Coordinates of C-alpha atoms and ligand atoms in Angstrom, one line a residue:
X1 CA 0.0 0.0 0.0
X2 CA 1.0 3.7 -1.0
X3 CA 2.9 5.5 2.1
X4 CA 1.3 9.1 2.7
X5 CA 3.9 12.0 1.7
X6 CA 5.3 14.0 5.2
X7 CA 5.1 17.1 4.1
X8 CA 6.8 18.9 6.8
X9 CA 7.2 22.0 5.5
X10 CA 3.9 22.6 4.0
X11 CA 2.3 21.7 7.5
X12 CA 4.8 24.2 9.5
X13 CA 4.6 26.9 7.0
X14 CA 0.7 26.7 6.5
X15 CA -0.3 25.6 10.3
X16 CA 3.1 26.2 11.8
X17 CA 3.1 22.8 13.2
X18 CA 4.3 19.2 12.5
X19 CA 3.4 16.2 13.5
X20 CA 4.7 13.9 15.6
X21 CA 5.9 10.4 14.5
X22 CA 3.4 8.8 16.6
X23 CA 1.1 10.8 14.6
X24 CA 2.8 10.6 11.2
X25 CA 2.0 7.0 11.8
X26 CA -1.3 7.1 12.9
X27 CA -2.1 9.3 9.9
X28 CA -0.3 6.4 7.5
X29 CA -3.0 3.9 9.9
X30 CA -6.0 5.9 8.8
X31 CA -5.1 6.1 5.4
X32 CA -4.6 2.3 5.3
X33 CA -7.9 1.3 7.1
X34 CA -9.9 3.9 4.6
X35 CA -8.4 2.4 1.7
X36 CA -9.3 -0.8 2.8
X37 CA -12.9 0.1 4.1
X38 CA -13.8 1.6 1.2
X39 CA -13.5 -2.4 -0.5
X40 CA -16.9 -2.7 1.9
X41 CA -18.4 0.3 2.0
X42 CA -18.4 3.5 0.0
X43 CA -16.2 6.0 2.1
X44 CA -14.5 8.2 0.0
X45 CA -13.5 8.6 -3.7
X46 CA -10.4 10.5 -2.5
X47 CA -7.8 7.8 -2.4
X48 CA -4.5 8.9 -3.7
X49 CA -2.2 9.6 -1.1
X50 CA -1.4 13.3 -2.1
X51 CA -5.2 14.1 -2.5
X52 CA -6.0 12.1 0.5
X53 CA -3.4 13.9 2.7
X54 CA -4.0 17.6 1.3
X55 CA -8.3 17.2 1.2
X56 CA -8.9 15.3 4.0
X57 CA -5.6 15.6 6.6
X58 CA -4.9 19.0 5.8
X59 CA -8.3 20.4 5.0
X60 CA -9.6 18.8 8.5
X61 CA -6.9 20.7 10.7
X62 CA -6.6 23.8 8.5
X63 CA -10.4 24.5 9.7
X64 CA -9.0 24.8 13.1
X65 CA -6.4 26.4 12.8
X66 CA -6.8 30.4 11.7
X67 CA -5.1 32.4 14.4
X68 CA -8.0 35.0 14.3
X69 CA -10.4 32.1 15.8
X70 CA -9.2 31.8 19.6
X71 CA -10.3 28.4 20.8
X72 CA -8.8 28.6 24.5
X73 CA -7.4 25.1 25.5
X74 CA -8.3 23.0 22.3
X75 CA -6.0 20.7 23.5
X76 CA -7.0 20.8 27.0
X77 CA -10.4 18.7 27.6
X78 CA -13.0 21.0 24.6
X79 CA -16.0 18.9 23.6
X80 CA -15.7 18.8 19.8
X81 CA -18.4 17.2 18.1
X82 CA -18.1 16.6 14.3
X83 CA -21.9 16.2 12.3
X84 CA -22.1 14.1 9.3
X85 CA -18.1 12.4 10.0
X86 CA -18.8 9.4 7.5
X87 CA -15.4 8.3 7.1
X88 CA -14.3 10.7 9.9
X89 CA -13.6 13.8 9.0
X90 CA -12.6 16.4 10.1
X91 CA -13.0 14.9 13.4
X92 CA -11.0 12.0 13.3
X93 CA -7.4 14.1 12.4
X94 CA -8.8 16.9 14.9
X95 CA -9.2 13.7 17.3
X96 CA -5.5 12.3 16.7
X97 CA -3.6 15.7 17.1
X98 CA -5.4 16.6 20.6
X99 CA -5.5 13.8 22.5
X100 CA -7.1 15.7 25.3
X101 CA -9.9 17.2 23.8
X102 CA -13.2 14.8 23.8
X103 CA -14.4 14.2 19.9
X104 CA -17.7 12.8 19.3
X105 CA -18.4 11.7 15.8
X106 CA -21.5 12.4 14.5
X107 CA -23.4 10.0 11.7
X108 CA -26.6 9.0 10.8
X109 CA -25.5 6.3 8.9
X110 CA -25.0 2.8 10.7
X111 CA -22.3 1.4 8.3
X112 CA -19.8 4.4 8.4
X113 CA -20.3 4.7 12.4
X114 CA -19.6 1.1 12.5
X115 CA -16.5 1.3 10.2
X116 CA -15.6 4.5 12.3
X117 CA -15.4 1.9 15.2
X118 CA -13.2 -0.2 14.3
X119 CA -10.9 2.9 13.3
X120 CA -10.6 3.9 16.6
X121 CA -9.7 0.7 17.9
X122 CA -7.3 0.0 15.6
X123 CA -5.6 3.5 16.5
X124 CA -6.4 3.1 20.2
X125 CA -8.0 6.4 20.1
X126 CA -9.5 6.8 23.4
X127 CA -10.3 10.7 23.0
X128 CA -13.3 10.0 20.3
X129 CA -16.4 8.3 20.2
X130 CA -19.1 7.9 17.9
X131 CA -22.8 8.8 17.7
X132 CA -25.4 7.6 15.4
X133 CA -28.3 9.4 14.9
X134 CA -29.7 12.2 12.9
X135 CA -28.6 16.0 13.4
X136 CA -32.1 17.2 14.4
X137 CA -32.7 14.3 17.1
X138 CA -29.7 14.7 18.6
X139 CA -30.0 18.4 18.9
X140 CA -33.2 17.7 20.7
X141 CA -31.3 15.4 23.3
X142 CA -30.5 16.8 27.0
X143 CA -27.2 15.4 26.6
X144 CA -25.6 16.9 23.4
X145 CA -28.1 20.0 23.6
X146 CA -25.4 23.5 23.9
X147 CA -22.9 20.7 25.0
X148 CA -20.1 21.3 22.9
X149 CA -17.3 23.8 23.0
X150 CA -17.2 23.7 19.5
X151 CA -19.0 22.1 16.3
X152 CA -17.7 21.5 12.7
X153 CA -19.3 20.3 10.1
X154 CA -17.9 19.6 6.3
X155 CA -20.1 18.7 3.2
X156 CA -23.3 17.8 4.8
X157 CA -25.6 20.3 3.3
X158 CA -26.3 24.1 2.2
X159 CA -25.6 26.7 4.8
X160 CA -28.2 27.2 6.5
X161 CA -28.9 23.5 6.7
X162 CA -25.2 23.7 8.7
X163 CA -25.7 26.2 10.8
X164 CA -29.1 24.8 12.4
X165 CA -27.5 21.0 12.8
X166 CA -24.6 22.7 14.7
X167 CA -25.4 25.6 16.4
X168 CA -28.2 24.2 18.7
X169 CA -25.3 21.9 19.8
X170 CA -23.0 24.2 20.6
X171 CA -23.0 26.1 24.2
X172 CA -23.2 29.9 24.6
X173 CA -19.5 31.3 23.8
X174 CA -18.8 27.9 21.5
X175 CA -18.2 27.9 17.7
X176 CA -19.7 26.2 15.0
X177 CA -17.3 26.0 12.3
X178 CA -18.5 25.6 8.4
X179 CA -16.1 24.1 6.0
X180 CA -16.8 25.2 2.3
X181 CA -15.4 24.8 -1.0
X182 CA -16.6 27.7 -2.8
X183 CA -18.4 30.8 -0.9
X184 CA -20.2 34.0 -3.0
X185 CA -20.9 37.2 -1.2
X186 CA -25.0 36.3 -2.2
X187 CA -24.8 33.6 0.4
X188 CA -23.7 36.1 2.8
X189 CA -27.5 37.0 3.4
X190 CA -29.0 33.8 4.1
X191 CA -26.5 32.8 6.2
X192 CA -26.5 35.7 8.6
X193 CA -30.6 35.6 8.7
X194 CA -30.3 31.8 10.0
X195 CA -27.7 32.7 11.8
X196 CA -29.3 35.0 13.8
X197 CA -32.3 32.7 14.5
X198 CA -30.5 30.0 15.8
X199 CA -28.2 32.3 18.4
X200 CA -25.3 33.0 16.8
X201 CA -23.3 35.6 14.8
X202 CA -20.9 35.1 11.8
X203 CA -17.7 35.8 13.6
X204 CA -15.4 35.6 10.6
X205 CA -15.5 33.6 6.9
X206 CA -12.1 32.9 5.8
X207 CA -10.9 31.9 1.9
X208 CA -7.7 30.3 1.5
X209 CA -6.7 27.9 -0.9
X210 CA -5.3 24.2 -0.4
X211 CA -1.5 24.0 -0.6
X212 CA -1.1 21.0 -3.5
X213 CA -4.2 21.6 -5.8
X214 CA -5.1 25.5 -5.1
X215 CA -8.4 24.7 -4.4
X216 CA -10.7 27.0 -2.9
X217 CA -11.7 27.1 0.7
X218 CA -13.7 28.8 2.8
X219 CA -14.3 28.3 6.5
X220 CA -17.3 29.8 8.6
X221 CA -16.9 30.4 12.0
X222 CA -20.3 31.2 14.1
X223 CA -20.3 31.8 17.3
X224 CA -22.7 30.9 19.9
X225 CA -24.1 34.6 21.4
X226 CA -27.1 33.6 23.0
X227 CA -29.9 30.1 23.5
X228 CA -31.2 28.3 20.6
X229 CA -34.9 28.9 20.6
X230 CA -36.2 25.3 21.2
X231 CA -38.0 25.2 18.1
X232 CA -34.1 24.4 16.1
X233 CA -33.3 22.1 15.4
X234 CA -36.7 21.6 13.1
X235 CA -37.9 17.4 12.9
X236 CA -35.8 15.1 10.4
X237 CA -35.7 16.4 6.9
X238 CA -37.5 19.8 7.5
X239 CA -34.0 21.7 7.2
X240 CA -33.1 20.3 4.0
X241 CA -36.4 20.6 2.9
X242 CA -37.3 24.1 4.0
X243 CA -34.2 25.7 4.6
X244 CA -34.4 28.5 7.1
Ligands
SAM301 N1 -17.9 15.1 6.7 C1 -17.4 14.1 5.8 C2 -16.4 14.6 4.8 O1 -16.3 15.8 4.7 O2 -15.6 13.8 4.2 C3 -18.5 13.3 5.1 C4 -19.4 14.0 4.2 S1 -20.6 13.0 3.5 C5 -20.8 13.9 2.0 C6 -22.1 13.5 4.4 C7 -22.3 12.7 5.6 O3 -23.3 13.3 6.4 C8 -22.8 11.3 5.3 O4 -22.0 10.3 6.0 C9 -24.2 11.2 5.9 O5 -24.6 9.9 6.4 C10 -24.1 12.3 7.0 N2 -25.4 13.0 7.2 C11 -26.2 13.6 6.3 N3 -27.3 14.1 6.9 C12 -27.1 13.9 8.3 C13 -27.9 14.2 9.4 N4 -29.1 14.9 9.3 N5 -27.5 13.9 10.6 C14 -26.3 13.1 10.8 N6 -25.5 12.8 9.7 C15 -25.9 13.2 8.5

């Protein structure tokens, strides 16, 4: 099986980090269980080791990572809490490279929360754990209700649809963070309006480009001002449906 370029310089000049070997190698892991997993079950159709390393390593931490967005003590206990994971991500890598926060990985389907299990064995990755269920339930549930320091959430719907899956998760304070590909200054409008329904305010939207391909990013970052009125999340398939 194809090794995972390092890429230590891209990852210290574009996050001004690098990974640990321990990590290095847990990365190679996830790459290798994902390849394999996706013989059962459709996970991803990014599977060559440059794309897989710049669109879903890379892309997953560069979402956390802008300096602007403070997230005091990441790495120090945060509930994180990623909706619509299937094959993990971003939550897995966030998962891996802060072994103290507490990652809960969000799906609604049974087979890629199952795969996600054995993942996490295989990794011994005792900071994570998964959830299956739908967005809108869960939102509804005592437990996850405005439990999490911070929500993100990567190619699970339009905008608005985003922003009421997360942000009724997320505690006054917290941060729902959006991952994009492309972003037009017309989408600026709905998202602020459902936004502001659901307690939050657009804190910042950030473009920046992936470091192998140039792709186009952009990242939302909401922050949680004030209580989600208890009418958001709306029941299964109304925010898709009708979006707010
Ligand atoms: N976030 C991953 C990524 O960026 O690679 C997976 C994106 S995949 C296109 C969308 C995932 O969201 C699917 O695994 C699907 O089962 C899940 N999903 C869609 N609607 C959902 C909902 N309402 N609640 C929970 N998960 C949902």
């Amino acid at each position: 099986m194809a090794n995972l370029p390092k890429m230590a310089e891209i990852w210290e000049k574009t996050l001004n980090w690098q990974p640990t070997n321990l990590q290095e190698n847990q990365f190679q892991q996830l790459y290798q269980l994902i390849i394999a997993g996706n013989r059962q079950i459709n996970l991803t159709r990014i599977t060559e080791p440059e794309e897989f390393w710049e669109k879903h390593l890379w892309d997953s931490l560069r979402g956390i990572a802008p300096k602007q967005i403070f997230i005091p003590g990441i790495d120090r206990g945060k509930r994180i809490i990623d909706i619509g994971t299937g094959a993990g991500f971003p939550g897995l890598p966030i998962a891996l490279i802060f072994p103290n926060s507490q990652v809960t990985l969000l799906d609604s389907t049974g087979k890629k929360i199952a795969f996600i299990e054995t993942v996490l064995s295989a990794l011994a990755l005792n900071n994570a754990k998964t959830l299956l269920g739908r967005a809108e339930e869960i939102g509804q549930q005592y437990e996850h209700r405005q439990n999490y320091d911070v929500a993100v959430i990567r190619a699970v719907g339009n905008v608005s649809v985003c922003a009421e899956y997360s942000l009724p998760l997320v505690r006054k304070g917290g941060l729902s963070i959006i991952y994009r590909g492309s972003w037009s200054e017309a989408e600026n409008e709905s998202l602020e309006t459902a936004v502001e329904q659901l307690g939050g305010v657009v804190e910042l939207i950030e473009e920046f480009s992936t470091p192998l391909s140039n792709s186009m990013r952009h990242c939302l970052y909401l922050r949680k001002v004030t209580n989600t009125p208890i009418s958001f999340p709306r029941g299964v398939g109304i925010p898709s449906q009708k979006p707010i």
